[in-house]
Amino acid sequence: MEKFEYFSGIPEVGIVPRAPHAGPLMRHVYEQEHGRGGFAGKVSHTYHLYPPTNWLPEESRLLDGAGFAPHWESPLRPVGGVHHALGVLTPEAPRDVYRGMGRLIANATAAMNVTAPAAPMDYFFEHHSATLVFFVHEGSGTLETTFGPIAYRKGDFLIIPKGITHRFECDQGPQYYWVYESFAGDPEKAEAVTTGQFLTHSRSDYKFPRSLDTRNEAGRFEIVSKTDGTYARRVHPTHPFDAVGWRGTYLPYRFAVEDVRPLVADRSHVPPSGHTVFILPGCYLCVFTVRSAEKEGLWVPFFHNNLDYCETLGYHVGRFFSRGGVFSEGMVSVHPVGFPHGPHPKALAALLDDKRPQVFEEVGIMADFANPAKISNFALGLSRPDYMASWSGYTTEPRFLHDPGRLAKVLRLAERLADARDKLRPAGSEDEGR
Ligand SMILES: [Fe+2]
C-alpha cells in the first residue's frame, strides 16, 4: 500500500483501470459502458472476464410476450368519473417476478404494476426501455446485479436502472411487490429549496452494492430483455456476473421506507407534495409514513381535485385512518384526474368531534401519473364494485345532510370567529391566558 490513500471521487469497487478506456488493464479485462443520454449522460463501467457479447447466435430469439408475461401489457383504457379500490392480487398460477407482472396504470412515461412471485427466476433480466422502481410490500430476498448483490426486505425500494442485468433470488414465504416503470428518465430525489437535502431523506440513505460476487462459470445462461412490448432471449456460455470491478454513478440501489423522516406541522396540513421522495418524468412517488398528527390545523386530508394527475395509493402497513376502514394492507386506490375525493365520512366525523389521534400509524406509497393516464383491464379485474359507495355517509348521516338553518348558523359562527387568531403565547409568558 502507498503511504497515503485517496478517494477518486467516483464510486468504484474491485479491479478498475485508472480511467475509463485507458491504461494497460484494457488488454486484460473487457470494459462495458452503461451510458444514458447517448453516452453524454449518467454512466458506469463494468470490467468483465469475458466479452459481454459472447451470446450463442443459434439460441437468440424473440419471445411470445403474451406467453412470457401475459398481464404486463394488459390493454389500457381511459379512466375517469369513478374511483377504484383494487383488491390484492391472487395469481392464478405460481409465476416469477417478471412472468407474473400485471400492469395497473400507465401514461406515456411511467407505469405501475404489481407482482406476487411464487416461482424462482431461471433467467436473468434486462429492461431496455425503463428504469424500475420496486417497492417490497411483502417478502425479502437478494437482488443480484452486475454490480453486486443487494439484500432486501419488506419496506424497501429497489431501483434498477434501465439496462442493468439482474435476477431476483426471493426468500421463502409470500412476496408482493409494487413495480413502477420510468420510461423517460431515472427517479430523482425530491427536495425543496427551503428544506434542503436531508428532508425528507438523505442521499446517504441510498445503499449501493459494495461487494462483488464474481462468477467465473461456464454453462448456459439465459438473459431475457424487454423493449416496450417486445421480449427477447439470448444465451451466453459464461455467467453474466463475471465483472471483477466497476466504476460510475449509474447504479442499482436500495432505499428503506424507514429512512423517510417526514415533514410534520403542528398548525397546518402538510400537503401530499411535502411527502414526495422521488420525481420521475410524468410521475411522482410519495411516502406517507408514521408521523405525528397535526395539532391545530386540519389533520385529515382536505377534499381535493388533483387536476393534472391520476393518483394511486398502495396501502403498505398500518391503519389507514383517512380512508375510514375501507382499505386493508396490499390494496391500491386509483383516483382519476380531476375527480373529487378526500376523507371518508368516519374520518371527517372524527375531525369534527375533535378525536385527534396522536400519531398516524400508517405507511402508504403514493404514485401519481400525469394525465392522460389509463387503467388496464387487469386492474379493472381487481376493482371492487362498491368503492364509490364508501362515501355514502355524506348522504345518510344526519350531520352531513341538508339543514335549512345551516347558512344562518355558519354566518353567526363566522361573525364570532372573525378576529380569532392562533394561540402563540409560550407557556409561562405574561400574556398567557389572556
Ligand atoms: Fe388524493
Coordinates of C-alpha atoms and ligand atoms in Angstrom, one line a residue:
M1 CA 0.0 0.0 0.0
E2 CA 1.2 3.5 -0.7
K3 CA 1.8 5.8 2.2
F4 CA -1.4 7.7 1.6
E5 CA -4.7 6.6 0.2
Y6 CA -7.1 8.7 -1.8
F7 CA -10.7 8.8 -2.9
S8 CA -11.2 9.0 -6.6
G9 CA -14.4 11.0 -6.3
I10 CA -16.4 8.5 -8.3
P11 CA -17.6 5.3 -6.7
E12 CA -15.6 2.2 -7.7
V13 CA -15.3 -1.4 -6.5
G14 CA -12.8 -4.1 -7.4
I15 CA -10.4 -4.1 -10.3
V16 CA -10.7 -1.0 -12.5
P17 CA -8.3 0.9 -14.8
R18 CA -7.0 4.3 -13.8
A19 CA -9.6 5.9 -16.0
P20 CA -12.3 4.6 -18.4
H21 CA -10.9 3.4 -21.8
A22 CA -7.3 4.0 -20.6
G23 CA -4.4 2.1 -19.3
P24 CA -2.7 -1.4 -19.7
L25 CA -5.6 -3.2 -17.9
M26 CA -7.7 -2.6 -21.1
R27 CA -5.8 -5.5 -22.7
H28 CA -6.7 -7.9 -19.9
V29 CA -10.4 -7.3 -19.0
Y30 CA -13.4 -6.3 -21.1
E31 CA -14.9 -2.9 -20.4
Q32 CA -18.6 -2.3 -20.9
E33 CA -20.1 1.1 -20.7
H34 CA -23.7 1.6 -19.4
G35 CA -24.5 5.0 -20.7
R36 CA -27.6 7.2 -20.6
G37 CA -28.3 10.2 -22.9
G38 CA -26.5 8.8 -25.9
F39 CA -23.2 8.4 -23.8
A40 CA -23.4 12.0 -22.7
G41 CA -25.4 11.4 -19.5
K42 CA -25.0 9.2 -16.4
V43 CA -22.6 6.4 -16.9
S44 CA -21.0 3.4 -15.3
H45 CA -18.3 1.0 -16.5
T46 CA -18.1 -2.7 -15.6
Y47 CA -14.9 -4.8 -16.3
H48 CA -15.6 -8.4 -17.3
L49 CA -13.7 -11.7 -17.6
Y50 CA -15.4 -12.4 -20.9
P51 CA -16.8 -10.3 -23.8
P52 CA -20.4 -9.3 -22.9
T53 CA -21.5 -10.1 -26.4
N54 CA -20.5 -13.8 -26.3
W55 CA -24.0 -14.9 -27.0
L56 CA -24.8 -18.1 -28.8
P57 CA -26.5 -16.9 -32.0
E58 CA -28.5 -20.0 -32.7
E59 CA -30.2 -19.7 -29.3
S60 CA -31.1 -16.0 -29.6
R61 CA -34.7 -15.3 -30.4
L62 CA -37.8 -13.2 -29.8
L63 CA -40.3 -14.5 -27.3
D64 CA -44.0 -14.5 -27.4
G65 CA -44.7 -11.7 -25.0
A66 CA -48.2 -12.8 -24.2
G67 CA -46.8 -16.2 -23.3
F68 CA -44.0 -14.8 -21.2
A69 CA -45.8 -12.2 -19.2
P70 CA -49.5 -12.4 -20.1
H71 CA -50.6 -9.4 -18.0
W72 CA -47.7 -7.0 -18.3
E73 CA -49.0 -5.5 -21.5
S74 CA -52.7 -5.7 -20.4
P75 CA -54.7 -3.4 -22.7
L76 CA -55.3 0.1 -21.4
R77 CA -58.5 2.0 -21.4
P78 CA -59.4 5.6 -20.3
V79 CA -60.0 6.1 -16.6
G80 CA -62.3 8.8 -15.2
G81 CA -65.6 9.5 -13.5
V82 CA -65.2 6.7 -11.0
H83 CA -62.8 5.9 -8.2
H84 CA -61.3 2.4 -7.9
A85 CA -60.2 0.3 -5.0
L86 CA -58.1 -2.6 -6.3
G87 CA -58.0 -5.7 -4.2
V88 CA -54.9 -7.8 -3.5
L89 CA -53.7 -9.9 -6.4
T90 CA -54.0 -13.6 -6.1
P91 CA -52.1 -15.1 -9.0
E92 CA -53.9 -17.9 -11.0
A93 CA -50.6 -19.8 -11.2
P94 CA -47.2 -19.5 -9.5
R95 CA -45.0 -17.3 -11.6
D96 CA -41.7 -15.5 -11.1
V97 CA -41.2 -11.7 -10.6
Y98 CA -41.4 -10.8 -14.3
R99 CA -43.7 -13.5 -15.7
G100 CA -46.2 -12.6 -13.1
M101 CA -46.1 -8.9 -13.6
G102 CA -49.5 -7.2 -14.1
R103 CA -49.9 -3.7 -15.4
L104 CA -52.3 -1.4 -13.3
I105 CA -51.9 2.2 -14.5
A106 CA -49.8 3.8 -17.2
N107 CA -49.2 7.1 -19.0
A108 CA -46.7 7.8 -21.8
T109 CA -43.7 8.0 -19.5
A110 CA -44.4 5.9 -16.4
A111 CA -46.4 2.8 -15.3
M112 CA -47.4 1.0 -12.1
N113 CA -47.5 -2.8 -11.9
V114 CA -48.0 -5.5 -9.3
T115 CA -46.4 -8.9 -8.9
A116 CA -46.7 -11.7 -6.3
P117 CA -43.8 -14.0 -7.3
A118 CA -44.1 -17.6 -6.2
A119 CA -41.5 -19.2 -8.5
P120 CA -37.8 -18.8 -9.0
M121 CA -36.3 -16.9 -11.9
D122 CA -34.3 -19.3 -14.0
Y123 CA -33.0 -16.5 -16.2
F124 CA -31.5 -13.0 -15.9
F125 CA -33.5 -9.9 -16.9
E126 CA -32.7 -6.6 -18.5
H127 CA -35.4 -3.9 -19.0
H128 CA -34.3 -2.0 -22.1
S129 CA -37.0 0.7 -22.0
A130 CA -37.5 1.6 -18.3
T131 CA -35.7 2.1 -15.1
L132 CA -37.6 0.0 -12.5
V133 CA -38.6 1.1 -9.0
F134 CA -39.7 -1.8 -6.9
F135 CA -41.4 -1.4 -3.6
V136 CA -41.4 -4.5 -1.5
H137 CA -44.8 -4.6 0.2
E138 CA -44.2 -8.2 1.4
G139 CA -41.2 -10.6 1.3
S140 CA -37.4 -10.5 1.2
G141 CA -34.5 -11.8 -0.8
T142 CA -31.4 -10.8 -2.7
L143 CA -31.3 -8.7 -5.9
E144 CA -28.3 -10.0 -7.8
T145 CA -26.8 -7.5 -10.2
T146 CA -23.7 -7.0 -12.4
F147 CA -22.6 -4.5 -9.7
G148 CA -23.0 -7.0 -6.9
P149 CA -25.9 -8.3 -4.7
I150 CA -28.3 -6.2 -2.7
A151 CA -30.2 -7.8 0.2
Y152 CA -33.8 -6.5 0.6
R153 CA -36.8 -7.0 2.8
K154 CA -40.3 -5.7 3.4
G155 CA -40.5 -1.9 3.1
D156 CA -37.5 -1.5 0.8
F157 CA -37.4 0.4 -2.5
L158 CA -35.1 -1.2 -5.1
I159 CA -34.0 1.0 -8.0
I160 CA -32.8 -1.0 -11.0
P161 CA -31.5 1.4 -13.8
K162 CA -32.6 0.7 -17.3
G163 CA -30.5 -2.0 -19.0
I164 CA -28.8 -3.4 -15.9
T165 CA -28.6 -7.2 -15.9
H166 CA -30.2 -8.6 -12.7
R167 CA -32.0 -11.5 -11.1
F168 CA -34.3 -11.8 -8.0
E169 CA -33.4 -14.5 -5.6
C170 CA -36.5 -14.5 -3.3
D171 CA -36.5 -15.9 0.2
Q172 CA -39.1 -18.5 1.2
G173 CA -42.6 -17.1 2.0
P174 CA -45.1 -14.7 0.5
Q175 CA -43.7 -12.0 -1.8
Y176 CA -45.7 -9.0 -3.0
Y177 CA -44.1 -6.0 -4.9
W178 CA -45.4 -2.8 -6.5
V179 CA -43.3 -2.1 -9.5
Y180 CA -43.0 1.3 -11.1
E181 CA -41.5 1.8 -14.6
S182 CA -40.0 5.0 -15.7
F183 CA -39.6 5.1 -19.5
A184 CA -38.1 8.6 -20.0
G185 CA -35.6 9.0 -17.2
D186 CA -34.4 7.9 -13.8
P187 CA -36.1 8.7 -10.5
E188 CA -34.6 11.9 -9.0
K189 CA -34.5 12.6 -5.3
A190 CA -37.2 15.1 -4.3
E191 CA -36.2 18.0 -2.1
A192 CA -37.5 21.5 -1.6
V193 CA -35.1 24.5 -1.9
T194 CA -36.2 25.7 1.5
T195 CA -35.9 22.5 3.5
G196 CA -32.7 21.2 1.9
Q197 CA -31.1 17.9 1.0
F198 CA -31.8 16.0 4.3
L199 CA -35.6 16.2 4.2
T200 CA -37.4 14.0 3.8
H201 CA -34.5 11.7 3.3
S202 CA -30.8 11.9 2.6
R203 CA -28.8 10.5 -0.3
S204 CA -26.7 8.7 2.3
D205 CA -29.8 6.5 2.8
Y206 CA -29.3 5.0 -0.7
K207 CA -27.4 1.7 -0.3
F208 CA -25.4 0.7 -3.3
P209 CA -23.7 -2.7 -3.8
R210 CA -20.2 -2.8 -2.5
S211 CA -19.4 -6.5 -2.6
L212 CA -18.8 -8.2 -5.9
D213 CA -19.7 -11.8 -6.2
T214 CA -17.7 -12.5 -9.4
R215 CA -18.7 -15.7 -11.1
N216 CA -16.1 -17.4 -13.4
E217 CA -18.6 -20.1 -14.5
A218 CA -19.2 -21.9 -17.8
G219 CA -22.7 -23.1 -18.7
R220 CA -25.8 -21.9 -20.4
F221 CA -27.1 -18.6 -19.1
E222 CA -30.3 -17.0 -20.4
I223 CA -30.9 -13.3 -20.4
V224 CA -34.4 -12.1 -21.2
S225 CA -34.7 -8.5 -22.3
K226 CA -37.8 -6.3 -22.6
T227 CA -38.1 -3.4 -25.0
D228 CA -41.6 -1.9 -24.8
G229 CA -43.8 -5.0 -25.6
T230 CA -41.0 -7.0 -27.2
Y231 CA -39.3 -9.7 -25.3
A232 CA -36.1 -11.4 -26.4
R233 CA -33.9 -14.2 -25.1
R234 CA -30.2 -14.6 -25.6
V235 CA -28.0 -17.3 -24.2
H236 CA -24.4 -16.9 -23.1
P237 CA -21.8 -19.6 -22.4
T238 CA -20.4 -17.7 -19.4
H239 CA -22.1 -16.4 -16.3
P240 CA -23.2 -12.7 -16.8
F241 CA -21.9 -11.7 -13.3
D242 CA -18.3 -12.0 -14.3
A243 CA -17.4 -8.4 -13.5
V244 CA -14.2 -8.0 -11.5
G245 CA -14.8 -4.3 -10.9
W246 CA -16.9 -1.3 -11.7
R247 CA -16.8 2.5 -11.5
G248 CA -19.5 5.1 -12.0
T249 CA -22.7 6.6 -10.7
Y250 CA -25.3 4.7 -12.8
L251 CA -26.1 2.1 -10.2
P252 CA -28.8 0.0 -8.7
Y253 CA -29.6 0.8 -5.0
R254 CA -31.9 0.2 -2.1
F255 CA -33.8 2.7 -0.1
A256 CA -35.7 1.7 3.1
V257 CA -39.0 3.2 3.8
E258 CA -37.9 3.5 7.5
D259 CA -35.4 6.2 6.3
V260 CA -38.2 8.6 5.3
R261 CA -38.2 11.3 8.0
P262 CA -41.4 13.1 7.3
L263 CA -42.2 16.8 7.4
V264 CA -44.8 17.4 10.1
A265 CA -46.6 20.6 11.0
D266 CA -48.4 21.5 14.3
R267 CA -50.6 24.2 12.8
S268 CA -51.2 23.4 9.2
H269 CA -51.7 20.4 7.0
V270 CA -48.7 19.1 5.1
P271 CA -49.9 18.5 1.5
P272 CA -49.0 15.3 -0.4
S273 CA -46.2 17.2 -2.2
G274 CA -44.5 17.6 1.1
H275 CA -44.1 13.8 1.3
T276 CA -42.6 13.3 -2.2
V277 CA -39.5 11.1 -2.3
F278 CA -38.9 10.6 -6.0
I279 CA -39.7 12.6 -9.1
L280 CA -39.9 10.7 -12.4
P281 CA -40.9 12.1 -15.8
G282 CA -44.7 12.3 -15.7
C283 CA -44.9 10.8 -12.2
Y284 CA -44.0 11.4 -8.6
L285 CA -43.7 9.0 -5.7
C286 CA -44.7 10.0 -2.1
V287 CA -44.4 8.1 1.1
F288 CA -47.0 8.7 3.9
T289 CA -45.3 7.2 6.9
V290 CA -45.7 7.0 10.6
R291 CA -45.9 10.7 11.8
S292 CA -47.4 13.0 14.4
A293 CA -50.9 14.2 13.6
E294 CA -51.2 18.0 13.1
K295 CA -52.4 19.6 16.4
E296 CA -54.3 22.7 15.5
G297 CA -54.5 22.5 11.7
L298 CA -56.6 20.2 9.6
W299 CA -55.3 16.7 10.3
V300 CA -57.3 14.8 7.7
P301 CA -56.7 15.3 4.0
F302 CA -58.6 18.2 2.6
F303 CA -61.2 17.5 -0.1
H304 CA -59.3 17.8 -3.3
N305 CA -59.3 17.5 -7.1
N306 CA -55.9 16.7 -8.5
L307 CA -56.3 18.5 -11.7
D308 CA -53.2 17.1 -13.5
Y309 CA -52.5 13.7 -12.1
C310 CA -54.3 10.3 -11.6
E311 CA -53.5 9.2 -8.1
T312 CA -52.6 5.7 -6.9
L313 CA -52.0 4.8 -3.3
G314 CA -50.7 1.5 -2.2
Y315 CA -51.6 0.7 1.4
H316 CA -48.5 -0.9 2.9
V317 CA -48.9 -1.3 6.7
G318 CA -51.0 0.1 9.5
R319 CA -54.4 1.6 9.9
F320 CA -55.4 4.0 7.1
F321 CA -57.4 6.4 9.2
S322 CA -58.4 8.9 6.5
R323 CA -59.8 6.0 4.4
G324 CA -62.4 5.2 7.1
G325 CA -61.5 1.5 7.2
V326 CA -62.2 0.9 3.5
F327 CA -58.6 -0.3 2.7
S328 CA -56.5 -3.1 4.1
E329 CA -52.9 -3.8 3.6
G330 CA -51.9 -4.6 0.0
M331 CA -54.8 -2.8 -1.6
V332 CA -54.4 0.1 -4.1
S333 CA -56.7 3.1 -4.6
V334 CA -57.0 4.8 -8.0
H335 CA -58.4 8.3 -8.0
P336 CA -58.6 9.7 -11.6
V337 CA -57.5 13.1 -12.6
G338 CA -59.9 15.9 -11.6
F339 CA -62.4 13.7 -9.8
P340 CA -63.0 15.0 -6.2
H341 CA -62.2 12.9 -3.2
G342 CA -61.0 13.3 0.4
P343 CA -61.6 11.9 3.9
H344 CA -64.2 9.3 4.3
P345 CA -67.2 10.2 6.4
K346 CA -65.9 8.4 9.5
A347 CA -62.5 10.2 9.3
L348 CA -64.2 13.6 8.8
A349 CA -66.6 12.9 11.8
A350 CA -63.6 12.2 14.0
L351 CA -62.2 15.6 13.0
L352 CA -65.5 17.4 13.7
D353 CA -65.7 15.6 17.1
D354 CA -62.1 16.5 17.9
K355 CA -61.0 12.9 18.2
R356 CA -57.4 13.6 17.0
P357 CA -55.0 10.7 17.1
Q358 CA -51.5 11.5 18.4
V359 CA -49.8 9.6 15.6
F360 CA -50.8 8.3 12.2
E361 CA -49.8 4.7 12.4
E362 CA -49.7 4.0 8.6
V363 CA -47.3 3.6 5.7
G364 CA -48.6 4.1 2.2
I365 CA -46.9 4.6 -1.1
M366 CA -48.5 7.1 -3.5
A367 CA -47.6 7.3 -7.2
D368 CA -49.4 9.9 -9.2
F369 CA -49.4 9.8 -13.0
A370 CA -49.7 12.9 -15.2
N371 CA -52.8 12.9 -17.4
P372 CA -53.5 11.3 -19.8
A373 CA -53.2 8.2 -17.6
K374 CA -55.0 4.9 -18.4
I375 CA -56.1 1.9 -16.4
S376 CA -55.6 -1.6 -17.5
N377 CA -58.1 -4.4 -18.0
F378 CA -56.0 -6.3 -15.5
A379 CA -56.6 -3.6 -12.9
L380 CA -60.3 -3.5 -13.6
G381 CA -60.4 -7.2 -12.8
L382 CA -59.2 -6.3 -9.3
S383 CA -61.5 -3.4 -8.8
R384 CA -64.1 -3.6 -6.0
P385 CA -67.5 -2.7 -7.3
D386 CA -68.7 -0.9 -4.1
Y387 CA -65.9 1.7 -3.6
M388 CA -67.9 4.7 -4.8
A389 CA -70.5 3.8 -2.1
S390 CA -67.8 4.1 0.6
W391 CA -68.5 7.9 0.8
S392 CA -72.3 7.3 1.2
G393 CA -72.2 8.5 4.8
Y394 CA -72.2 12.0 3.4
T395 CA -75.8 11.4 2.1
T396 CA -77.1 9.3 5.1
E397 CA -75.6 10.7 8.3
P398 CA -77.7 13.5 9.7
R399 CA -74.8 15.8 10.4
F400 CA -73.9 16.0 6.7
L401 CA -77.5 16.3 5.4
H402 CA -79.2 19.4 4.2
D403 CA -80.3 21.7 7.0
P404 CA -82.4 24.8 6.2
G405 CA -80.8 26.7 9.1
R406 CA -77.2 25.9 8.2
L407 CA -76.3 29.1 6.3
A408 CA -77.5 31.2 9.2
K409 CA -75.5 29.1 11.7
V410 CA -72.3 29.4 9.6
L411 CA -72.8 33.2 9.3
R412 CA -73.2 33.5 13.1
L413 CA -70.1 31.4 13.7
A414 CA -68.1 33.4 11.1
E415 CA -69.0 36.6 12.9
R416 CA -67.9 35.3 16.2
L417 CA -64.6 33.8 14.9
A418 CA -63.7 36.7 12.6
D419 CA -60.9 38.0 14.8
A420 CA -59.8 34.6 16.1
R421 CA -56.1 34.0 15.9
D422 CA -53.8 31.1 16.6
K423 CA -52.5 30.9 20.1
L424 CA -48.9 32.0 20.1
R425 CA -48.3 32.6 23.8
P426 CA -45.5 30.5 25.1
A427 CA -46.4 28.7 28.3
G428 CA -45.3 30.9 31.3
S429 CA -45.3 34.2 29.4
E430 CA -47.0 37.2 31.0
D431 CA -49.6 37.1 28.2
E432 CA -50.6 33.5 29.0
G433 CA -54.3 33.1 29.3
R434 CA -55.1 36.5 28.1
Ligands
FE1 FE -56.0 12.2 -3.4

